[in-house]
Coordinates of N, CA and C and ligand atoms in Angstrom, one line a residue:
M1 N 151.4 87.8 15.3 CA 150.8 89.2 15.4 C 151.0 89.8 16.7
N2 N 150.8 88.9 17.8 CA 150.9 89.5 19.1 C 152.4 89.8 19.5
D3 N 153.3 89.1 18.8 CA 154.7 89.4 19.2 C 155.3 90.6 18.4
I4 N 154.4 91.3 17.6 CA 154.9 92.5 17.0 C 154.9 93.7 18.0
P5 N 156.0 94.3 18.3 CA 156.0 95.3 19.4 C 155.3 96.6 19.0
V6 N 154.5 97.1 19.9 CA 153.9 98.4 19.7 C 154.4 99.4 20.8
I7 N 154.7 100.6 20.3 CA 155.0 101.7 21.3 C 153.8 102.7 21.1
A8 N 153.0 102.9 22.1 CA 151.9 103.8 22.1 C 152.3 105.1 22.7
I9 N 152.1 106.2 21.9 CA 152.5 107.5 22.4 C 151.2 108.4 22.4
D10 N 150.7 108.7 23.5 CA 149.4 109.5 23.6 C 149.7 110.8 24.3
G11 N 148.8 111.7 24.1 CA 148.9 113.0 24.8 C 148.1 114.1 24.1
P12 N 148.0 115.3 24.7 CA 147.2 116.3 24.0 C 147.8 116.9 22.8
S13 N 147.0 117.7 22.1 CA 147.5 118.4 20.9 C 148.8 119.2 21.2
G14 N 149.7 119.2 20.3 CA 150.9 120.0 20.4 C 151.9 119.6 21.5
S15 N 151.8 118.4 22.0 CA 152.7 118.0 23.1 C 154.0 117.5 22.4
G16 N 154.1 117.5 21.1 CA 155.3 117.1 20.4 C 155.3 115.6 20.0
K17 N 154.1 114.9 20.3 CA 154.0 113.5 20.0 C 154.3 113.1 18.6
G18 N 153.8 113.9 17.6 CA 154.0 113.6 16.2 C 155.4 113.5 15.8
T19 N 156.2 114.6 16.2 CA 157.6 114.6 15.9 C 158.4 113.5 16.6
I20 N 158.0 113.3 17.9 CA 158.7 112.3 18.7 C 158.4 110.9 18.1
A21 N 157.2 110.6 17.8 CA 156.8 109.3 17.3 C 157.5 109.1 16.0
Q22 N 157.6 110.1 15.1 CA 158.2 109.9 13.8 C 159.7 109.6 14.0
K23 N 160.4 110.3 14.9 CA 161.8 110.0 15.1 C 162.1 108.6 15.7
I24 N 161.2 108.2 16.6 CA 161.4 106.9 17.2 C 161.1 105.8 16.1
A25 N 160.1 106.0 15.3 CA 159.8 105.0 14.2 C 161.0 105.0 13.3
N26 N 161.6 106.1 12.9 CA 162.7 106.1 12.0 C 163.9 105.4 12.6
Q27 N 164.2 105.7 13.9 CA 165.4 105.0 14.5 C 165.2 103.5 14.7
L28 N 164.0 103.1 14.9 CA 163.8 101.6 15.1 C 163.4 100.9 13.8
G29 N 163.2 101.7 12.7 CA 162.7 101.1 11.5 C 161.3 100.6 11.6
F30 N 160.5 101.2 12.5 CA 159.1 100.7 12.7 C 158.1 101.5 11.8
V31 N 156.9 100.9 11.6 CA 155.8 101.6 10.9 C 155.3 102.7 11.8
L32 N 154.8 103.8 11.3 CA 154.3 104.9 12.1 C 152.8 105.0 11.8
L33 N 152.0 105.1 12.9 CA 150.6 105.4 12.7 C 150.3 106.8 13.3
D34 N 149.9 107.7 12.5 CA 149.5 109.0 13.0 C 148.0 109.0 13.0
S35 N 147.5 108.5 14.1 CA 146.0 108.3 14.2 C 145.2 109.6 14.0
G36 N 145.8 110.7 14.5 CA 145.2 112.0 14.4 C 144.9 112.4 12.9
A37 N 145.8 112.0 12.1 CA 145.7 112.3 10.6 C 144.5 111.6 10.1
L38 N 144.1 110.4 10.6 CA 142.9 109.7 10.1 C 141.7 110.5 10.5
Y39 N 141.6 111.1 11.7 CA 140.5 111.9 12.1 C 140.5 113.2 11.3
R40 N 141.6 113.7 11.0 CA 141.7 115.0 10.3 C 141.2 114.8 8.8
I41 N 141.7 113.7 8.2 CA 141.3 113.4 6.8 C 139.7 113.2 6.8
L42 N 139.2 112.5 7.8 CA 137.8 112.2 7.8 C 137.0 113.6 7.9
G43 N 137.5 114.4 8.8 CA 136.9 115.8 8.9 C 136.8 116.5 7.6
I44 N 138.0 116.5 6.9 CA 138.0 117.2 5.6 C 137.1 116.5 4.6
A45 N 137.1 115.2 4.6 CA 136.3 114.4 3.6 C 134.8 114.8 3.9
A46 N 134.4 114.9 5.1 CA 133.0 115.2 5.5 C 132.7 116.6 5.0
H47 N 133.6 117.5 5.2 CA 133.4 118.9 4.8 C 133.3 119.0 3.3
K48 N 134.1 118.3 2.5 CA 134.1 118.3 1.1 C 132.8 117.7 0.6
A49 N 132.3 116.7 1.3 CA 131.0 116.0 0.9 C 129.8 116.8 1.4
N50 N 130.0 117.9 2.1 CA 128.9 118.7 2.7 C 128.1 117.9 3.6
I51 N 128.7 117.0 4.4 CA 128.0 116.2 5.4 C 127.9 117.0 6.7
D52 N 126.8 117.2 7.2 CA 126.6 117.8 8.5 C 127.1 116.9 9.6
L53 N 128.0 117.3 10.5 CA 128.6 116.5 11.5 C 127.7 115.9 12.5
V54 N 126.4 116.5 12.6 CA 125.5 115.9 13.5 C 124.9 114.6 13.0
L55 N 125.1 114.4 11.7 CA 124.6 113.1 11.1 C 125.6 112.0 11.3
H56 N 125.6 111.4 12.5 CA 126.6 110.5 12.9 C 126.7 109.3 11.9
E57 N 125.6 108.8 11.5 CA 125.6 107.6 10.7 C 126.3 107.9 9.3
Q58 N 126.0 109.0 8.8 CA 126.6 109.4 7.5 C 128.1 109.6 7.6
V59 N 128.5 110.2 8.7 CA 130.0 110.4 8.9 C 130.7 109.1 9.1
S60 N 130.0 108.2 9.9 CA 130.7 106.9 10.1 C 130.7 106.0 8.9
N61 N 129.7 106.1 8.0 CA 129.7 105.4 6.7 C 130.9 105.9 5.9
L62 N 131.1 107.3 5.9 CA 132.2 107.9 5.2 C 133.5 107.3 5.7
A63 N 133.6 107.2 7.0 CA 134.9 106.7 7.6 C 135.2 105.3 7.2
R64 N 134.2 104.5 7.1 CA 134.4 103.1 6.6 C 134.9 103.0 5.2
G65 N 134.5 103.9 4.3 CA 134.8 103.8 2.9 C 136.0 104.7 2.5
L66 N 136.6 105.4 3.5 CA 137.6 106.4 3.2 C 138.8 105.9 2.4
D67 N 139.1 106.6 1.2 CA 140.2 106.1 0.4 C 141.4 107.0 0.9
I68 N 142.3 106.4 1.7 CA 143.4 107.2 2.3 C 144.7 106.6 1.9
E69 N 145.7 107.4 1.6 CA 147.0 106.9 1.4 C 148.1 107.8 2.1
F70 N 148.9 107.2 2.9 CA 150.0 107.9 3.5 C 151.3 107.8 2.8
G71 N 152.1 108.8 2.7 CA 153.4 108.7 2.1 C 153.5 108.8 0.6
K72 N 152.3 109.0 0.0 CA 152.3 108.9 -1.5 C 153.1 110.1 -2.1
N73 N 153.0 111.2 -1.5 CA 153.8 112.4 -2.0 C 154.9 112.8 -1.1
G74 N 155.6 111.8 -0.5 CA 156.7 112.0 0.4 C 156.4 111.7 1.8
P75 N 157.4 111.6 2.7 CA 157.2 111.2 4.0 C 156.3 112.1 4.7
G76 N 155.3 111.6 5.5 CA 154.4 112.4 6.3 C 153.2 113.0 5.4
S77 N 153.2 112.7 4.1 CA 152.1 113.2 3.3 C 150.8 112.4 3.4
A78 N 149.7 113.0 3.1 CA 148.4 112.3 3.2 C 147.6 112.6 2.0
A79 N 147.0 111.5 1.4 CA 146.1 111.7 0.3 C 144.7 111.2 0.5
L80 N 143.7 111.9 0.0 CA 142.3 111.5 0.2 C 141.8 111.4 -1.3
D81 N 141.2 110.2 -1.6 CA 140.8 109.9 -3.0 C 141.8 110.3 -4.0
G82 N 143.1 110.0 -3.7 CA 144.2 110.3 -4.6 C 144.7 111.7 -4.7
Q83 N 144.0 112.6 -3.9 CA 144.4 114.0 -3.9 C 145.2 114.3 -2.7
D84 N 146.3 115.1 -2.8 CA 147.1 115.4 -1.7 C 146.4 116.4 -0.7
V85 N 146.2 116.0 0.5 CA 145.5 116.9 1.5 C 146.4 117.2 2.7
S86 N 147.8 117.0 2.5 CA 148.7 117.1 3.6 C 148.6 118.5 4.3
K87 N 148.5 119.5 3.5 CA 148.4 120.9 4.1 C 147.1 121.2 4.7
E88 N 146.1 120.8 3.9 CA 144.7 121.1 4.3 C 144.3 120.5 5.7
I89 N 144.8 119.3 5.9 CA 144.4 118.6 7.2 C 145.1 119.3 8.4
R90 N 146.1 120.1 8.2 CA 146.9 120.7 9.3 C 146.4 122.2 9.5
T91 N 145.4 122.6 8.8 CA 144.9 124.0 9.0 C 144.0 124.0 10.3
N92 N 143.7 125.2 10.8 CA 142.8 125.2 11.9 C 141.4 124.6 11.7
L93 N 140.9 124.7 10.4 CA 139.7 124.1 10.0 C 139.8 122.6 10.2
G94 N 141.0 122.0 9.6 CA 141.2 120.6 9.7 C 141.3 120.1 11.2
S95 N 141.9 120.9 12.0 CA 142.0 120.5 13.5 C 140.6 120.5 14.1
D96 N 139.8 121.5 13.8 CA 138.5 121.7 14.4 C 137.6 120.5 13.9
L97 N 137.6 120.2 12.6 CA 136.7 119.2 12.1 C 137.1 117.8 12.7
A98 N 138.4 117.6 12.8 CA 138.9 116.3 13.4 C 138.5 116.2 14.8
S99 N 138.6 117.3 15.6 CA 138.2 117.2 17.0 C 136.7 116.9 17.1
K100 N 135.9 117.4 16.2 CA 134.4 117.2 16.2 C 134.1 115.7 15.8
V101 N 134.7 115.3 14.7 CA 134.3 113.9 14.2 C 134.8 112.8 15.2
S102 N 135.9 113.2 15.9 CA 136.4 112.2 16.9 C 135.6 112.0 18.1
T103 N 134.6 112.8 18.3 CA 133.7 112.6 19.4 C 132.5 111.6 19.1
I104 N 132.4 111.2 17.8 CA 131.3 110.4 17.4 C 131.7 108.9 17.6
P105 N 130.9 108.2 18.5 CA 131.3 106.8 18.8 C 131.4 105.9 17.6
Q106 N 130.5 106.0 16.7 CA 130.5 105.1 15.5 C 131.7 105.4 14.6
V107 N 132.2 106.6 14.6 CA 133.4 106.9 13.9 C 134.6 106.3 14.5
R108 N 134.7 106.3 15.8 CA 135.8 105.7 16.5 C 135.9 104.2 16.2
E109 N 134.7 103.6 16.2 CA 134.6 102.2 15.9 C 135.1 101.9 14.5
S110 N 134.6 102.7 13.5 CA 135.0 102.4 12.1 C 136.6 102.6 12.0
L111 N 137.1 103.6 12.6 CA 138.5 103.9 12.4 C 139.4 102.9 13.3
Y112 N 138.8 102.3 14.3 CA 139.5 101.4 15.2 C 140.1 100.3 14.3
Y113 N 139.3 99.7 13.4 CA 139.8 98.5 12.6 C 140.9 99.0 11.6
R114 N 140.8 100.2 11.1 CA 141.8 100.7 10.2 C 143.1 100.8 10.9
Q115 N 143.1 101.2 12.2 CA 144.3 101.5 12.9 C 145.0 100.2 13.2
L116 N 144.2 99.1 13.5 CA 144.9 97.8 13.8 C 145.7 97.3 12.6
E117 N 145.3 97.7 11.4 CA 146.0 97.3 10.2 C 147.4 97.8 10.1
F118 N 147.7 98.8 10.9 CA 149.1 99.4 10.8 C 150.1 98.6 11.6
K119 N 149.6 97.6 12.4 CA 150.5 96.8 13.2 C 151.1 95.7 12.4
K120 N 152.4 96.1 11.9 CA 153.1 95.2 11.0 C 154.5 95.0 11.5
A121 N 155.2 93.9 11.2 CA 156.6 93.7 11.5 C 157.4 94.8 10.8
P122 N 158.5 95.2 11.4 CA 159.1 94.8 12.7 C 158.5 95.4 13.9
G123 N 157.6 96.4 13.8 CA 156.9 97.0 14.9 C 156.2 98.3 14.5
L124 N 155.5 98.8 15.5 CA 154.7 100.0 15.2 C 154.8 101.0 16.3
V125 N 155.0 102.3 15.9 CA 154.9 103.4 16.8 C 153.5 104.1 16.5
A126 N 152.6 104.1 17.5 CA 151.3 104.6 17.3 C 151.1 105.9 18.1
D127 N 150.7 107.0 17.4 CA 150.6 108.3 18.0 C 149.1 108.7 18.0
G128 N 148.6 109.1 19.2 CA 147.2 109.5 19.3 C 146.8 109.9 20.6
R129 N 145.5 109.6 20.9 CA 144.9 109.9 22.2 C 144.6 108.7 23.0
D130 N 144.2 107.6 22.3 CA 143.7 106.4 22.9 C 144.5 105.1 22.5
M131 N 145.8 105.3 22.1 CA 146.5 104.2 21.5 C 146.8 103.2 22.7
G132 N 147.2 103.7 23.8 CA 147.5 102.8 25.0 C 146.3 102.3 25.7
T133 N 145.2 103.1 25.7 CA 144.0 102.7 26.4 C 143.0 101.9 25.7
V134 N 142.9 102.1 24.4 CA 141.8 101.4 23.6 C 142.3 100.6 22.4
V135 N 143.1 101.2 21.5 CA 143.5 100.6 20.3 C 144.5 99.5 20.4
F136 N 145.6 99.8 21.2 CA 146.6 98.9 21.4 C 146.9 98.7 23.0
P137 N 145.9 98.1 23.7 CA 146.0 98.0 25.1 C 147.2 97.1 25.5
D138 N 147.6 96.2 24.6 CA 148.7 95.3 24.9 C 150.1 95.9 24.4
A139 N 150.1 97.2 24.2 CA 151.4 97.8 23.7 C 152.5 97.5 24.7
K140 N 153.7 97.2 24.1 CA 154.9 96.9 25.0 C 155.3 98.1 25.8
L141 N 155.2 99.3 25.2 CA 155.5 100.5 26.0 C 154.4 101.5 25.7
K142 N 154.0 102.2 26.8 CA 153.0 103.2 26.7 C 153.5 104.5 27.3
I143 N 153.5 105.5 26.5 CA 154.0 106.8 26.9 C 152.9 107.8 26.8
F144 N 152.8 108.7 27.9 CA 151.8 109.8 27.8 C 152.6 111.1 27.9
L145 N 152.6 111.8 26.9 CA 153.3 113.1 26.8 C 152.5 114.3 27.2
T146 N 152.9 115.1 28.1 CA 152.2 116.3 28.5 C 153.1 117.5 28.3
A147 N 152.6 118.7 28.3 CA 153.3 119.9 28.3 C 152.3 121.0 28.6
S148 N 152.8 122.2 29.1 CA 151.9 123.2 29.5 C 151.1 123.7 28.2
V149 N 149.9 124.2 28.4 CA 149.1 124.6 27.2 C 149.8 125.8 26.4
S150 N 150.5 126.7 27.2 CA 151.1 127.8 26.5 C 152.3 127.3 25.6
I151 N 153.1 126.4 26.1 CA 154.2 125.9 25.3 C 153.7 125.1 24.1
R152 N 152.6 124.4 24.3 CA 152.0 123.6 23.2 C 151.5 124.5 22.1
A153 N 150.8 125.6 22.5 CA 150.3 126.6 21.5 C 151.5 127.2 20.7
R154 N 152.5 127.5 21.4 CA 153.7 128.1 20.8 C 154.3 127.2 19.8
R155 N 154.4 125.9 20.2 CA 155.0 124.9 19.2 C 154.1 124.7 18.0
R156 N 152.8 124.6 18.2 CA 151.9 124.4 17.1 C 152.0 125.6 16.2
Y157 N 152.0 126.8 16.8 CA 152.1 128.0 16.0 C 153.4 128.0 15.1
N158 N 154.5 127.7 15.7 CA 155.8 127.6 14.9 C 155.7 126.6 13.8
Q159 N 155.1 125.4 14.1 CA 155.0 124.4 13.1 C 154.2 124.8 11.9
L160 N 153.1 125.5 12.2 CA 152.2 126.0 11.1 C 152.9 127.1 10.3
I161 N 153.5 128.0 11.0 CA 154.2 129.1 10.3 C 155.3 128.5 9.4
D162 N 156.1 127.5 9.9 CA 157.1 126.8 9.1 C 156.5 126.2 7.9
K163 N 155.3 125.7 8.0 CA 154.7 125.1 6.8 C 154.0 126.1 5.9
G164 N 154.2 127.4 6.2 CA 153.6 128.4 5.3 C 152.1 128.6 5.5
I165 N 151.6 128.1 6.7 CA 150.2 128.3 7.0 C 150.0 129.6 7.9
D166 N 149.2 130.5 7.5 CA 149.1 131.8 8.2 C 148.2 131.7 9.4
V167 N 148.7 131.9 10.6 CA 147.8 131.7 11.8 C 148.2 132.8 12.9
S168 N 147.4 132.9 13.9 CA 147.7 133.9 15.0 C 147.8 133.1 16.3
L169 N 148.8 133.5 17.1 CA 149.0 132.7 18.4 C 147.8 132.7 19.3
P170 N 147.1 133.9 19.5 CA 146.0 133.8 20.4 C 144.9 132.9 19.9
D171 N 144.7 132.8 18.5 CA 143.7 131.9 18.0 C 144.1 130.5 18.2
I172 N 145.4 130.2 18.1 CA 145.9 128.8 18.3 C 145.6 128.4 19.8
L173 N 145.9 129.3 20.7 CA 145.8 129.0 22.1 C 144.3 128.8 22.5
R174 N 143.4 129.6 21.9 CA 142.0 129.4 22.2 C 141.5 128.1 21.6
D175 N 141.9 127.8 20.4 CA 141.4 126.5 19.8 C 142.0 125.3 20.5
L176 N 143.2 125.4 20.9 CA 143.9 124.3 21.6 C 143.1 124.0 22.9
K177 N 142.8 125.0 23.7 CA 142.0 124.8 24.9 C 140.7 124.2 24.7
E178 N 140.0 124.6 23.6 CA 138.7 124.1 23.3 C 138.9 122.6 22.9
R179 N 139.9 122.3 22.1 CA 140.1 120.9 21.7 C 140.5 120.0 22.8
D180 N 141.3 120.5 23.8 CA 141.7 119.8 25.0 C 140.4 119.4 25.7
R181 N 139.5 120.4 25.8 CA 138.3 120.2 26.6 C 137.5 119.1 25.9
R182 N 137.3 119.1 24.6 CA 136.6 118.1 23.9 C 137.2 116.7 24.0
D183 N 138.6 116.7 23.9 CA 139.3 115.4 24.0 C 139.1 114.8 25.3
I184 N 139.1 115.6 26.4 CA 139.1 115.1 27.8 C 137.7 114.7 28.2
E185 N 136.7 115.5 27.7 CA 135.3 115.3 28.2 C 134.5 114.3 27.4
R186 N 135.0 113.9 26.2 CA 134.1 113.0 25.4 C 133.9 111.7 26.1
S187 N 132.7 111.1 25.8 CA 132.3 109.9 26.6 C 133.1 108.7 26.1
V188 N 133.4 108.7 24.8 CA 134.1 107.5 24.2 C 135.6 107.8 24.1
S189 N 136.4 106.9 24.6 CA 137.9 107.0 24.5 C 138.4 108.4 24.8
P190 N 138.1 108.9 26.0 CA 138.6 110.3 26.3 C 140.1 110.2 26.5
L191 N 140.7 111.4 26.3 CA 142.2 111.5 26.5 C 142.5 111.3 28.0
K192 N 143.2 110.3 28.3 CA 143.7 110.0 29.6 C 144.9 109.0 29.6
P193 N 145.8 109.1 30.5 CA 146.9 108.1 30.4 C 146.4 106.7 30.8
A194 N 147.0 105.7 30.1 CA 146.7 104.3 30.5 C 147.3 104.1 31.9
K195 N 146.7 103.1 32.6 CA 147.2 102.9 34.0 C 148.7 102.6 34.0
D196 N 149.1 101.9 32.9 CA 150.5 101.4 32.9 C 151.4 102.3 32.0
A197 N 150.9 103.6 31.8 CA 151.7 104.5 30.9 C 152.8 105.2 31.7
V198 N 153.9 105.5 31.1 CA 154.9 106.3 31.7 C 154.6 107.8 31.2
I199 N 154.4 108.7 32.2 CA 154.0 110.0 31.9 C 155.3 110.9 31.8
I200 N 155.5 111.6 30.7 CA 156.6 112.4 30.5 C 156.1 113.9 30.3
D201 N 156.5 114.8 31.2 CA 156.2 116.2 31.0 C 157.3 116.8 30.2
C202 N 157.0 117.2 29.0 CA 158.1 117.7 28.1 C 158.1 119.2 28.0
T203 N 157.5 119.9 28.9 CA 157.4 121.4 28.9 C 158.9 122.0 28.7
D204 N 159.8 121.4 29.5 CA 161.1 122.0 29.5 C 162.2 121.0 28.9
L205 N 161.7 120.1 28.1 CA 162.6 119.1 27.5 C 162.7 119.4 26.0
A206 N 163.9 119.2 25.4 CA 164.0 119.3 24.0 C 163.5 118.0 23.4
I207 N 163.1 118.0 22.1 CA 162.6 116.8 21.4 C 163.6 115.7 21.6
E208 N 164.9 115.9 21.3 CA 165.9 114.8 21.4 C 165.9 114.2 22.7
E209 N 165.8 115.0 23.8 CA 165.8 114.4 25.2 C 164.7 113.4 25.4
V210 N 163.5 113.8 24.9 CA 162.3 112.9 25.0 C 162.5 111.7 24.2
V211 N 163.0 111.8 23.0 CA 163.3 110.7 22.1 C 164.2 109.7 22.8
D212 N 165.3 110.2 23.4 CA 166.3 109.4 24.1 C 165.6 108.6 25.3
Q213 N 164.8 109.4 26.0 CA 164.2 108.8 27.2 C 163.2 107.6 26.8
V214 N 162.5 107.9 25.7 CA 161.5 106.8 25.2 C 162.3 105.6 24.7
L215 N 163.4 105.9 24.0 CA 164.2 104.7 23.4 C 164.8 103.9 24.6
R216 N 165.3 104.7 25.6 CA 165.9 104.0 26.8 C 164.8 103.1 27.4
L217 N 163.6 103.6 27.6 CA 162.6 102.8 28.2 C 162.2 101.6 27.4
Y218 N 162.2 101.8 26.0 CA 161.9 100.7 25.1 C 163.0 99.6 25.2
Y219 N 164.3 100.0 25.2 CA 165.4 99.0 25.3 C 165.3 98.3 26.7
C220 N 165.0 99.0 27.7 CA 164.8 98.5 29.0 C 163.8 97.4 29.1
E221 N 162.6 97.6 28.4 CA 161.5 96.7 28.3 C 162.0 95.4 27.6
N222 N 162.9 95.6 26.6 CA 163.3 94.5 25.8 C 164.5 93.7 26.4
S223 N 165.1 94.2 27.4 CA 166.3 93.6 27.9 C 166.0 92.5 28.9
Ligands
DC1 O1 146.9 114.5 17.1 P1 146.1 115.5 16.3 O2 146.1 116.9 16.8 O3 146.5 115.4 14.8 O4 144.6 115.0 16.4 C1 143.5 115.6 15.7 C2 142.2 115.4 16.5 O5 141.9 114.0 16.4 C3 142.2 115.8 18.0 O6 141.2 116.7 18.2 C4 141.9 114.6 18.7 C5 141.5 113.5 17.7 N1 142.1 112.2 17.9 C6 141.5 111.3 18.6 O7 140.4 111.6 19.1 N2 142.0 110.1 18.8 C7 143.2 109.8 18.3 N3 143.7 108.6 18.5 C8 143.9 110.7 17.6 C9 143.4 112.0 17.4

């Protein structure tokens, strides 16, 4: 188990982590963990069950029993209780609910164990906020991706528009700043680079340049 390599990719919303993690996992033939999707699905599940997010015990019980399946309806898809929620979890509501449930300590504990299950041969690329600091502290390579808030908002806007989700750029920018604040200020597993993470500012880098840089670092670690 311990010799299964993990590449942890952390960073704020819209830094391009998701796309970069997916490309690296494809190139290496590794399993991909999109940990943000777990928080997003939980947020939507709580919303559907009419659970008030201040009821921490109820939300964490829901997290423990969550019936989730990734990839059922194609690559990158997500299902909750057998129903496709791929689009729903990417809406602004999905982002907001995820950001809120992720501040609940008991929720993070429940989802911690689920995340460990993704560590399978031949290796794992784990994308999130606390992959290198909390969930996979022994990761072979830890990357922390950053980018300016305006470029992150623009990227998220383009992504959502491409998916046919109707949004406005000023709304995305305002929500992104609010989620950054929540991610950084929460008491449990706040967003911060691990001490041994390589920090990559990708404001002015193309996705492929970042992917190449991460793969070079990974092969360096392995040589
Ligand atoms: O990466 P994302 O935008 O899909 O994440 C959605 C939310 O989940 C975001 O507000 C932060 C939270 N999250 C977290 O707290 N820890 C993780 N490992 C991944 C995401």
